[in-house]
mmCIF file of C-alpha atoms in Angstrom:
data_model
loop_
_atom_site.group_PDB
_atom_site.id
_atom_site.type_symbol
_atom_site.label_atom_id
_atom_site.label_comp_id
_atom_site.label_asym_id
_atom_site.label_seq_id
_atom_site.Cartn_x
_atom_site.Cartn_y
_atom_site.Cartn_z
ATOM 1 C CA UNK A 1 10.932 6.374 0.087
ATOM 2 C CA UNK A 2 12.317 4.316 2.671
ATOM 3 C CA UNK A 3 15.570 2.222 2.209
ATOM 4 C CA UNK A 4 15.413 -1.871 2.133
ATOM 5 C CA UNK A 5 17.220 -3.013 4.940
ATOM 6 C CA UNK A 6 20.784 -3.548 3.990
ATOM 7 C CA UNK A 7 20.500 -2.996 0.200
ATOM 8 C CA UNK A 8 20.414 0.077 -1.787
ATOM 9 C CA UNK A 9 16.632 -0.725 -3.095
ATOM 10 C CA UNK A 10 14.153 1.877 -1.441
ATOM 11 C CA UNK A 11 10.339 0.834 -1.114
ATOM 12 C CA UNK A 12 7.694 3.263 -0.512
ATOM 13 C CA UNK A 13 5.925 4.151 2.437
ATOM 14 C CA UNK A 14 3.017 6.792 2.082
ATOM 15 C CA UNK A 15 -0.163 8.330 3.725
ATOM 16 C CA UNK A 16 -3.678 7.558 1.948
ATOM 17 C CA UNK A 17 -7.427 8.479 2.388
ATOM 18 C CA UNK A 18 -9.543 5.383 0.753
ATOM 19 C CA UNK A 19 -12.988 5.902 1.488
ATOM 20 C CA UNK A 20 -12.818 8.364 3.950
ATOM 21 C CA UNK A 21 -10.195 6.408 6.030
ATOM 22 C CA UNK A 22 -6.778 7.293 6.897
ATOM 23 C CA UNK A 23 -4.060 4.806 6.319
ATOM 24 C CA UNK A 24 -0.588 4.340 6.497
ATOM 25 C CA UNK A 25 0.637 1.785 3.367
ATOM 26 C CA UNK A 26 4.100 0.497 2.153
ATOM 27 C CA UNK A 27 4.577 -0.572 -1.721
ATOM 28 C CA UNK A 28 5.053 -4.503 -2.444
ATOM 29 C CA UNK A 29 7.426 -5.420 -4.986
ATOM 30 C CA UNK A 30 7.603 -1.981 -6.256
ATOM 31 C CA UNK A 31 11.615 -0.879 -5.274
ATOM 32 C CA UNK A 32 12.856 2.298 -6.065
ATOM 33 C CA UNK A 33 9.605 4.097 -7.445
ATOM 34 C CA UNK A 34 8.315 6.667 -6.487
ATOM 35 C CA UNK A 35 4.438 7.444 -6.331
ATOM 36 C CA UNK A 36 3.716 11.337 -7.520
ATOM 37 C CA UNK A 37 1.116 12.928 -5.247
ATOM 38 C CA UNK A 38 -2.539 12.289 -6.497
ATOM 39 C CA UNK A 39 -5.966 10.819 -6.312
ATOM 40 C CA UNK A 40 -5.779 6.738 -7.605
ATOM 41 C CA UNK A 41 -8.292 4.599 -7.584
ATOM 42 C CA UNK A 42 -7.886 1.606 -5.076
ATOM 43 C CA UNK A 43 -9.302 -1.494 -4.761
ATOM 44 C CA UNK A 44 -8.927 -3.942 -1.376
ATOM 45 C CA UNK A 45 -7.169 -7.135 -3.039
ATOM 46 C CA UNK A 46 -6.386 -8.708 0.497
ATOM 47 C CA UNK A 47 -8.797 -8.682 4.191
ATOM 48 C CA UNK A 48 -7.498 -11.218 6.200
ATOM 49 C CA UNK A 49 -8.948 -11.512 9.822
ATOM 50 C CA UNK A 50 -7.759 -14.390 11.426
ATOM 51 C CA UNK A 51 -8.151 -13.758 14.946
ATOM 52 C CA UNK A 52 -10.127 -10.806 16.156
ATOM 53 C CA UNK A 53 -7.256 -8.734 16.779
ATOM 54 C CA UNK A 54 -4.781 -9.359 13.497
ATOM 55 C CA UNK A 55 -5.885 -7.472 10.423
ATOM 56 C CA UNK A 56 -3.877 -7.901 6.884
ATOM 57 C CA UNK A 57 -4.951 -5.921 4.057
ATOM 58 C CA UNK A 58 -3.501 -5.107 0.845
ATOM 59 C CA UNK A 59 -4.773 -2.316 -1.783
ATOM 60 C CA UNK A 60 -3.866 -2.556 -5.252
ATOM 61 C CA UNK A 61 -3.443 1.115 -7.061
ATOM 62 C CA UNK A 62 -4.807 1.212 -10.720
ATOM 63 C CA UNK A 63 -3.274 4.370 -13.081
ATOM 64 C CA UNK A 64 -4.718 5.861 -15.726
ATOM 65 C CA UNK A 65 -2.553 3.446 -17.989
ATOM 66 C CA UNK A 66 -4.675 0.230 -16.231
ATOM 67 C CA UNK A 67 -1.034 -0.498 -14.775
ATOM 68 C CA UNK A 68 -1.537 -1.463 -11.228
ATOM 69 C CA UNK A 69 0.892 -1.578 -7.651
ATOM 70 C CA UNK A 70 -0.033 -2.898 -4.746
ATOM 71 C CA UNK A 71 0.121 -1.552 -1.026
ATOM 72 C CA UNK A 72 -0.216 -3.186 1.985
ATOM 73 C CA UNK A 73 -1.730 -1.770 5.030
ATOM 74 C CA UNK A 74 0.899 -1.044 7.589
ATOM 75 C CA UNK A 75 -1.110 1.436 9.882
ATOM 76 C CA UNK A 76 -4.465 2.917 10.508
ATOM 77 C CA UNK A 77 -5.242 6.382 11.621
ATOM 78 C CA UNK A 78 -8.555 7.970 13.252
#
């Protein structure tokens, strides 16, 4: 968990493999929670290529309770 600028909320910034890629993600709207280590389902919400060279994507989580969070693609890895 990373801390929220100058408040005390903490968001959360993790490593994921989704589909074989690797990915670097950070929670939206989801302060001071705390994923546990697992496999999730994931489903891209959000693929927004506006110029060849911008890229905004955002995966939403789904738990075995149908409860959902959403991530948002902060980095890729090879």
């Amino acid at each position: 968990m990373v801390l929220h600028g100058d408040s005390s909320l903490h968001y959360q910034y993790l490593n994921a493999t989704i589909g074989g890629k690797k990915y670097e993600l950070s929670s939206i709207r989801s302060f001071d929670q705390l994923l546990v280590v697992g496999d999730y389902k994931a489903r891209l919400m959000t693929d927004e290529h506006k110029v060849n060279y911008d890229s905004w994507q955002v995966y939403e989580f789904q738990f075995s309770d149908k409860k959902t969070r959403r991530f948002v693609v902060v980095g890729q890895l090879e």
